[in-house]
Short mmCIF file of C-alpha atoms in Angstrom, two decimals:
data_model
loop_
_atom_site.label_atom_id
_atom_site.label_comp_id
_atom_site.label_asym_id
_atom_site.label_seq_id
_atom_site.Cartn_x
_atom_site.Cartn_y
_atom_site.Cartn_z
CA UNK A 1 68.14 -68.69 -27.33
CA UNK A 2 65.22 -67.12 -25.07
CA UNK A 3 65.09 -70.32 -22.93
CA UNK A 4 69.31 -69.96 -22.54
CA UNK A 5 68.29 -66.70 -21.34
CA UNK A 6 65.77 -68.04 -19.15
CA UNK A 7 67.97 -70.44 -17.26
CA UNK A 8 71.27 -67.84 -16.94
CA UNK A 9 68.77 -65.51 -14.86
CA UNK A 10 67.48 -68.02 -13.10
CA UNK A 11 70.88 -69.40 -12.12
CA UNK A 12 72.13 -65.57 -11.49
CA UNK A 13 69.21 -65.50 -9.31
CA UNK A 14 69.71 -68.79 -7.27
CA UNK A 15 73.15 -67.59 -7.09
CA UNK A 16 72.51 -63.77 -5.28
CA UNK A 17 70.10 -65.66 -3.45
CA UNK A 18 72.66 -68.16 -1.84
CA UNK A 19 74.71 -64.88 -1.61
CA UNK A 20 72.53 -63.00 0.58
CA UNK A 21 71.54 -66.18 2.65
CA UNK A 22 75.37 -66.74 3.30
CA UNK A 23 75.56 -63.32 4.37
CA UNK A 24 72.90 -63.24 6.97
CA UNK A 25 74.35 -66.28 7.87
CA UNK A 26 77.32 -64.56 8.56
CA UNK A 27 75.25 -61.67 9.93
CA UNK A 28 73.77 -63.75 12.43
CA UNK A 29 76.47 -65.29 13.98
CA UNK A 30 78.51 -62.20 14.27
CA UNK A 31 75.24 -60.79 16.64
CA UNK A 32 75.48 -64.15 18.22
CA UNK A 33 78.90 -63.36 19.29
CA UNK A 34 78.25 -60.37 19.81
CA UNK A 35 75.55 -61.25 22.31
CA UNK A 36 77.73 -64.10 24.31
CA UNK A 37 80.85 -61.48 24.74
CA UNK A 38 78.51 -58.96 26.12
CA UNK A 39 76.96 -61.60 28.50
CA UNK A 40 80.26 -63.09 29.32
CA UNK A 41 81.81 -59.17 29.97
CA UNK A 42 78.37 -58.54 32.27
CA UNK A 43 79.14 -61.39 34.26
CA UNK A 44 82.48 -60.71 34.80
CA UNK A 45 81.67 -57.33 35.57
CA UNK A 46 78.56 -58.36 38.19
CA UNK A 47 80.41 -60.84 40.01
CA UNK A 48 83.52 -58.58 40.65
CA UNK A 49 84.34 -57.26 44.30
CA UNK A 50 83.08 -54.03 44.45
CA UNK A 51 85.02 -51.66 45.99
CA UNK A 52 82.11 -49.70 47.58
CA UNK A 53 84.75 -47.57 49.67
CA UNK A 54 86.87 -46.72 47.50
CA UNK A 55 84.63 -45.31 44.69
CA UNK A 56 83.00 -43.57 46.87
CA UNK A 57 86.25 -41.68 48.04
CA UNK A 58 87.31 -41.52 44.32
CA UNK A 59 84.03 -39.71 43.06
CA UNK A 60 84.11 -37.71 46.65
CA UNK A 61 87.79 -36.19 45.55
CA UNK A 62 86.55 -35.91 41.93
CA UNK A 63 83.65 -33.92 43.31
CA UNK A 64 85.96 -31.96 45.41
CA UNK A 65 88.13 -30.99 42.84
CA UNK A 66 85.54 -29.80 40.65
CA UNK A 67 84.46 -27.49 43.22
CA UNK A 68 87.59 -26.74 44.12
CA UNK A 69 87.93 -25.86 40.44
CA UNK A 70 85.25 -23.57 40.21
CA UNK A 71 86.35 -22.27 43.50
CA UNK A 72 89.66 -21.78 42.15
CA UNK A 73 88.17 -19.81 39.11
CA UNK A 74 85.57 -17.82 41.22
CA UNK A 75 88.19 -16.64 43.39
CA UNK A 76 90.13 -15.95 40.26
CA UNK A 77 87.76 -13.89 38.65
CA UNK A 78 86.46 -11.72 41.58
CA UNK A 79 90.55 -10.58 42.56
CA UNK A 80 91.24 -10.34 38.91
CA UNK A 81 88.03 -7.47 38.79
CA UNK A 82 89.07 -6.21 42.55
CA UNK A 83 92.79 -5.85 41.22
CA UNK A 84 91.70 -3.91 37.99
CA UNK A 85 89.17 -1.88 39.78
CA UNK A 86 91.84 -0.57 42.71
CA UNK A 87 94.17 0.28 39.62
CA UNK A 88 91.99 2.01 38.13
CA UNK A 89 91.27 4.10 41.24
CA UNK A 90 94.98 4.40 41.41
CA UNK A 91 95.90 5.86 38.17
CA UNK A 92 92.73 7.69 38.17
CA UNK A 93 94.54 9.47 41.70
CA UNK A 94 98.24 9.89 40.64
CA UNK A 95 96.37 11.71 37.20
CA UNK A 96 94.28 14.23 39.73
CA UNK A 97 97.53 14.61 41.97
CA UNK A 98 99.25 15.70 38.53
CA UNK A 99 96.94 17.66 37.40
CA UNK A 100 96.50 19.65 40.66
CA UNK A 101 100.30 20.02 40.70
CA UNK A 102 99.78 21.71 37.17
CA UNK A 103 96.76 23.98 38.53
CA UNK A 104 99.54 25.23 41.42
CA UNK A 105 102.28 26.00 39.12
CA UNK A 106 100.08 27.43 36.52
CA UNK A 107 99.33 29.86 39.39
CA UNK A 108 102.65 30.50 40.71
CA UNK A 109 103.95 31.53 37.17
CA UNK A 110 100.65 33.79 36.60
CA UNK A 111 101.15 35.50 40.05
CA UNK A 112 104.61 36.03 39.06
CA UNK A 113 104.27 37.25 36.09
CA UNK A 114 101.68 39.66 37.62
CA UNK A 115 104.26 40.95 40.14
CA UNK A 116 106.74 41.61 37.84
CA UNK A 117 104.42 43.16 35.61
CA UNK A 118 103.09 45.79 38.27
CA UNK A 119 106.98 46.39 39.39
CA UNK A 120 107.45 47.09 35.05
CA UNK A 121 104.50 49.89 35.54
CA UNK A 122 105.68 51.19 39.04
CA UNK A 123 109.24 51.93 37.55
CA UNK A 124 107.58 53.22 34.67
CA UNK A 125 105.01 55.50 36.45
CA UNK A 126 108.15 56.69 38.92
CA UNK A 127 110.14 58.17 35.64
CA UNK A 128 107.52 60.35 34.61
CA UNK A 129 107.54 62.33 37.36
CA UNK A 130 108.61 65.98 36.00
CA UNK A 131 112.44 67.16 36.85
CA UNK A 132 110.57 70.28 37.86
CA UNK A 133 108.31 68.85 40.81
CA UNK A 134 111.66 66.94 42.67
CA UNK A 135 112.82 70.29 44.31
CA UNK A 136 109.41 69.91 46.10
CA UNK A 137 109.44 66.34 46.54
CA UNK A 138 112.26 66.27 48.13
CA UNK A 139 111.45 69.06 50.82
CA UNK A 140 108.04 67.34 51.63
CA UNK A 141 110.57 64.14 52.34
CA UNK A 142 112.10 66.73 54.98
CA UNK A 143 109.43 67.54 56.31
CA UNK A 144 108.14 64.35 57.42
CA UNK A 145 111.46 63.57 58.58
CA UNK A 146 111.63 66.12 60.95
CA UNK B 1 51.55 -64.58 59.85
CA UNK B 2 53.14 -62.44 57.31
CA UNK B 3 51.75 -58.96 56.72
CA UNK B 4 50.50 -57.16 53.11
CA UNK B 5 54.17 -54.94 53.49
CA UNK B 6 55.99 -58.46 54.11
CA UNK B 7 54.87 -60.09 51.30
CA UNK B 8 55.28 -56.88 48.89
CA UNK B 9 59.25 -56.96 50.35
CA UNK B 10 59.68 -60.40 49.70
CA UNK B 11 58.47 -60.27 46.46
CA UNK B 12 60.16 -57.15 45.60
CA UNK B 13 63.59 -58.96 46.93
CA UNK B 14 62.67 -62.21 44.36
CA UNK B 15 62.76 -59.42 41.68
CA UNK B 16 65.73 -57.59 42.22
CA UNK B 17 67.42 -61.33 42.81
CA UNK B 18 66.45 -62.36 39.25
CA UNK B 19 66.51 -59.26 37.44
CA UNK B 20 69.48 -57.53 38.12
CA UNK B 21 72.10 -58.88 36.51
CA UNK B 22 70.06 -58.44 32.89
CA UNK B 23 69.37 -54.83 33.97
CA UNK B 24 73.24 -54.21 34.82
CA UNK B 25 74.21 -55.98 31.83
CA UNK B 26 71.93 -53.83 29.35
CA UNK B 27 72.84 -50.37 31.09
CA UNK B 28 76.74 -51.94 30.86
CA UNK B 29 76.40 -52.20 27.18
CA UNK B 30 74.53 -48.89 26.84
CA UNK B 31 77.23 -47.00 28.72
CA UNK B 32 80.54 -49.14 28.92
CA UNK B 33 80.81 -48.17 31.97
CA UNK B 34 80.98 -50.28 35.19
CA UNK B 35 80.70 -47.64 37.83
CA UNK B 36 77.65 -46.16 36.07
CA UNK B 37 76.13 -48.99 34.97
CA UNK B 38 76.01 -49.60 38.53
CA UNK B 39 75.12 -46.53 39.89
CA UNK B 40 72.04 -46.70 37.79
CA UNK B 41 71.08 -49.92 38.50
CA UNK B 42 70.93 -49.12 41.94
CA UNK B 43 69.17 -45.81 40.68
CA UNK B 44 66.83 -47.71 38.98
CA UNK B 45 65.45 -50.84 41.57
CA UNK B 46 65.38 -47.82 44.06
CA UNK B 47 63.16 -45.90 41.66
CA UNK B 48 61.04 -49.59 41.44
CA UNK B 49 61.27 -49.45 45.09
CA UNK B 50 59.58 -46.74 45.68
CA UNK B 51 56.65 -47.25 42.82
CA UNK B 52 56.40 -51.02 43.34
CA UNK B 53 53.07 -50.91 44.96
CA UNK B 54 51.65 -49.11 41.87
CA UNK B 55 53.15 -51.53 39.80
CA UNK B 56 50.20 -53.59 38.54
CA UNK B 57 51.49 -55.92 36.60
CA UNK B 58 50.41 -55.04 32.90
CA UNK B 59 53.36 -55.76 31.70
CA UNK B 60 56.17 -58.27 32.74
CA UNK B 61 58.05 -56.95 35.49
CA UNK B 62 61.28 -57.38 33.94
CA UNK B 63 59.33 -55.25 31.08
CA UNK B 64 58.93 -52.23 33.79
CA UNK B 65 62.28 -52.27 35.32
CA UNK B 66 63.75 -52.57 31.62
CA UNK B 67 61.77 -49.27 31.10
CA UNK B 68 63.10 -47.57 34.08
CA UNK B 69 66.17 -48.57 33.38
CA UNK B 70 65.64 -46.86 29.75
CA UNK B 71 64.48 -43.59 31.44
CA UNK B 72 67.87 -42.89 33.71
CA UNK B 73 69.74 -43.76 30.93
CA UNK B 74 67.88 -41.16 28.71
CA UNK B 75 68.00 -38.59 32.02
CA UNK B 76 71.84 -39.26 32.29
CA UNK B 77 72.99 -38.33 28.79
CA UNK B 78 70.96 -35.53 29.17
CA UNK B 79 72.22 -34.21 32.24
CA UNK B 80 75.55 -35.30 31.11
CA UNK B 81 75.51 -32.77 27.76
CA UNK B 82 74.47 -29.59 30.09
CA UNK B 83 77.65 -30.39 32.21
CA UNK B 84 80.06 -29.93 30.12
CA UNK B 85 83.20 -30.65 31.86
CA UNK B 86 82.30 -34.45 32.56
CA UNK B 87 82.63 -35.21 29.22
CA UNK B 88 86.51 -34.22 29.29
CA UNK B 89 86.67 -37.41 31.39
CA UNK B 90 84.73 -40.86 31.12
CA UNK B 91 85.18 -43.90 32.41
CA UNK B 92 84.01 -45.93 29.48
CA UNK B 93 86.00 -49.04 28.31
CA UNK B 94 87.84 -49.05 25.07
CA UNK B 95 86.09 -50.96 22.61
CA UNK B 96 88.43 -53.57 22.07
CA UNK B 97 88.30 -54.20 25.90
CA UNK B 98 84.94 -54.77 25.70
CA UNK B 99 85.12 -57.27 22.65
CA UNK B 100 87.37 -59.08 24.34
CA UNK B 101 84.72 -60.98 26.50
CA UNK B 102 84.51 -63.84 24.05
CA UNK B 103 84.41 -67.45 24.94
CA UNK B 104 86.76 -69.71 22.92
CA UNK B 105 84.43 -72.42 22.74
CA UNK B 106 85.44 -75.12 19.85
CA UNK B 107 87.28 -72.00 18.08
CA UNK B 108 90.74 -72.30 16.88
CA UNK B 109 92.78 -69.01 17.79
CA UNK B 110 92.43 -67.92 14.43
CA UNK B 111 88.97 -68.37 14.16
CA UNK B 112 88.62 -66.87 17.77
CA UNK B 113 90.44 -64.02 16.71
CA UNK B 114 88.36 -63.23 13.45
CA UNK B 115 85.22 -63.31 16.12
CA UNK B 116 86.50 -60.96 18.37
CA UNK B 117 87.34 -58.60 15.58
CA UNK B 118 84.18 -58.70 14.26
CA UNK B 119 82.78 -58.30 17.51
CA UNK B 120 84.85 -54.86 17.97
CA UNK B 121 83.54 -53.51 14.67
CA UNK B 122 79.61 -54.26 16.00
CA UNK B 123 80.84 -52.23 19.22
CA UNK B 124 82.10 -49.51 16.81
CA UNK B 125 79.05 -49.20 15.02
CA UNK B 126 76.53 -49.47 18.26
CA UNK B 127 78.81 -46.59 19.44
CA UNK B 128 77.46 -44.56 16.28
CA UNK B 129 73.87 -45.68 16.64
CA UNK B 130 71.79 -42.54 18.00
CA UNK B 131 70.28 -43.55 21.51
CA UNK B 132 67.37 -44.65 20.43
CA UNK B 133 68.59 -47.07 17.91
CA UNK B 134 71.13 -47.92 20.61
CA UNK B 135 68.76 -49.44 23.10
CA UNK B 136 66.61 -51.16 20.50
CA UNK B 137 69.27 -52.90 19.29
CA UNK B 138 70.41 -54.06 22.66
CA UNK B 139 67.26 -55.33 23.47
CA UNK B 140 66.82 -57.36 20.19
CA UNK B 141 70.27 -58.59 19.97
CA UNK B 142 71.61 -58.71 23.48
CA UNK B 143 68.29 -59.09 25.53
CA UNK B 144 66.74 -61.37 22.73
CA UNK B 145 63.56 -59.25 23.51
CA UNK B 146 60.63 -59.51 21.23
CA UNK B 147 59.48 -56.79 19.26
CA UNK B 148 56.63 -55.91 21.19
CA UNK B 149 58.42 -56.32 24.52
CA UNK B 150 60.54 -53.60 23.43
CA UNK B 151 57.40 -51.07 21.80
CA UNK B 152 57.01 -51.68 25.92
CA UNK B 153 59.48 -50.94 27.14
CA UNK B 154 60.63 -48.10 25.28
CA UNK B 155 57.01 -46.76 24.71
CA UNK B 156 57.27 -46.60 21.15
CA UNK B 157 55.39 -48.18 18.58
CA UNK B 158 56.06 -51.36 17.03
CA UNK B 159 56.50 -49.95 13.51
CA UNK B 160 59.01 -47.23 15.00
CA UNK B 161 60.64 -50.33 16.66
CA UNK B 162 61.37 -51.88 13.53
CA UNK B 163 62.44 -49.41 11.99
CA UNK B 164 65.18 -48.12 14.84
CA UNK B 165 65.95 -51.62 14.11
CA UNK B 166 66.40 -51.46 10.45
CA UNK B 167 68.49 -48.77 10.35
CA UNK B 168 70.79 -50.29 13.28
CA UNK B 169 71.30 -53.51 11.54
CA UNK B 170 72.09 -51.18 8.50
CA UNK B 171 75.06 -49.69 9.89
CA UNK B 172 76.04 -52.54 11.43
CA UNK B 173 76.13 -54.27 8.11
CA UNK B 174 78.05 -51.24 6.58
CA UNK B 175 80.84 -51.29 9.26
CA UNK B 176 80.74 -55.24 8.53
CA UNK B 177 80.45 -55.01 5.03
CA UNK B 178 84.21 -53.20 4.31
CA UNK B 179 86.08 -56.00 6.28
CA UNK B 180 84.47 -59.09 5.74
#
């Protein structure tokens, strides 16, 4: 039985063997391919006209339009701060103009309300003169009349 | 008679002759992108240009440019991760544009077919290889570089080669493994 064994390894063996060599093989002449396609595309790719001119121009306007990109975003980003900055200032002016406007009639009603109040005492302080003084009062009126 | 400066031109021009397609066509597979790929192959025999007289031959000079060419790569992707907007747009070619390259050979259309499918899924996985593992496994499998041409190259050690290696032909076997 052992030497059964012995030759179904060996034969498993032989057989991954041929396996592997079949594989690399393979392996091989895929990379050989490989290699020839690459040469072949090289070639191709070396012996084409070479339009000096024109990539020059194309990697001048890609150029170009990167800067004018960054330009474009600059420019962008400065008038977007100059915009918010001046509106600020704005609103910050129409709020002072407001309050101001508040300050005056805050006054106005305070100087009013002082008038009236010394026109409340002056009517008051006239009716307490005493019925018995307005004989008098009324000749010293006279007097400076005449 | 020619002059020290003459001969260090003409030399320099033998170089770039022979070299430059394999530079292009390793920075085209690192990038899939033409207009890059050729932007820094320019960048890069500029950059040998300049440094040519203090190149002293150690190493191969295919083995120098190949590591210059490494370098801008490395700088690019770098430069190209602080700016954030360029990678909103690329110009890199779809992967099955790029597996499309294959020559038909004595392949039926079937069997052609198969290839260039396969060939897509190796793209797919090289496009999840970190960039390290990228550019080994270019070099190996595209360059047909030796080990120790690439330690060169790349300045890392052999063992760290291999095993950049190991783990690329790893995945590649994984996203081969599923659809075989």
């Amino acid at each position: 039985m052992n030497w059964k064994a012995k030759i179904g390894d060996k034969a498993e063996r032989a057989n991954g063997q041929a396996e592997l060599e079949v594989q690399e093989a393979a392996l091989k002449q895929v990379l050989g391919d490989f290699r020839i396609s690459v040469q072949a595309w090289s070639e191709n790719a070396y012996s084409r006209p070479r339009p000096v001119f024109k990539a020059t121009a194309h990697r001048v306007w890609q150029r170009a339009a990167e800067w004018a990109l960054v330009c474009v975003l600059m420019a962008g980003g400065v008038s977007g701060g100059v915009y918010e900055r001046q509106h600020q200032q704005q609103m910050a002016r129409i709020e002072a103009a407001r309050q101001a406007e508040q300050q005056r009639l805050a006054a106005e009603q305070r100087a009013r309300e002082e008038e009236e109040l010394l026109a409340k005492v002056d009517s008051d302080v006239s009716r307490e003169v005493p019925s018995a003084m307005e004989p008098l009062a009324i000749l010293m009126a006279e007097d400076e009349a005449r | 008679m020619a002059t020290a400066e003459e001969i260090a031109a003409q030399e320099f021009s033998s170089v770039v002759q022979s070299h430059r397609p394999q530079i292009f066509r390793f920075l085209l597979a690192s990038t899939r992108d033409y207009d890059l790929a050729e932007t820094l192959t320019q960048e890069c025999f500029l950059k040998a240009h300049r440094n040519w007289s203090s190149f002293r031959g150690d190493s191969s000079a295919m083995t120098w440019l190949m590591r210059i060419a490494i370098n801008l790569q490395k700088d690019h992707w770098r430069n190209r991760r602080m700016q954030f907007w360029r990678l909103t747009q690329t110009n890199s070619v779809e992967l099955d544009e790029a597996s499309d390259w294959l020559p038909s050979g004595e392949r039926s259309a079937e069997q052609k077919l198969l290839a260039q499918e396969q060939v897509a899924h190796v793209w797919q996985a090289v496009r999840g290889l970190s960039e390290r593992q990228r550019t080994v496994f270019l070099l190996r499998y595209v360059e047909e570089q030796e080990l120790s041409e690439i330690a060169r190259a790349t300045g890392l050690s052999e063992g760290t080669v291999k095993a950049h290696l190991s783990r690329a032909l790893a995945k590649v076997r994984t996203e081969l493994g599923g659809r075989r």
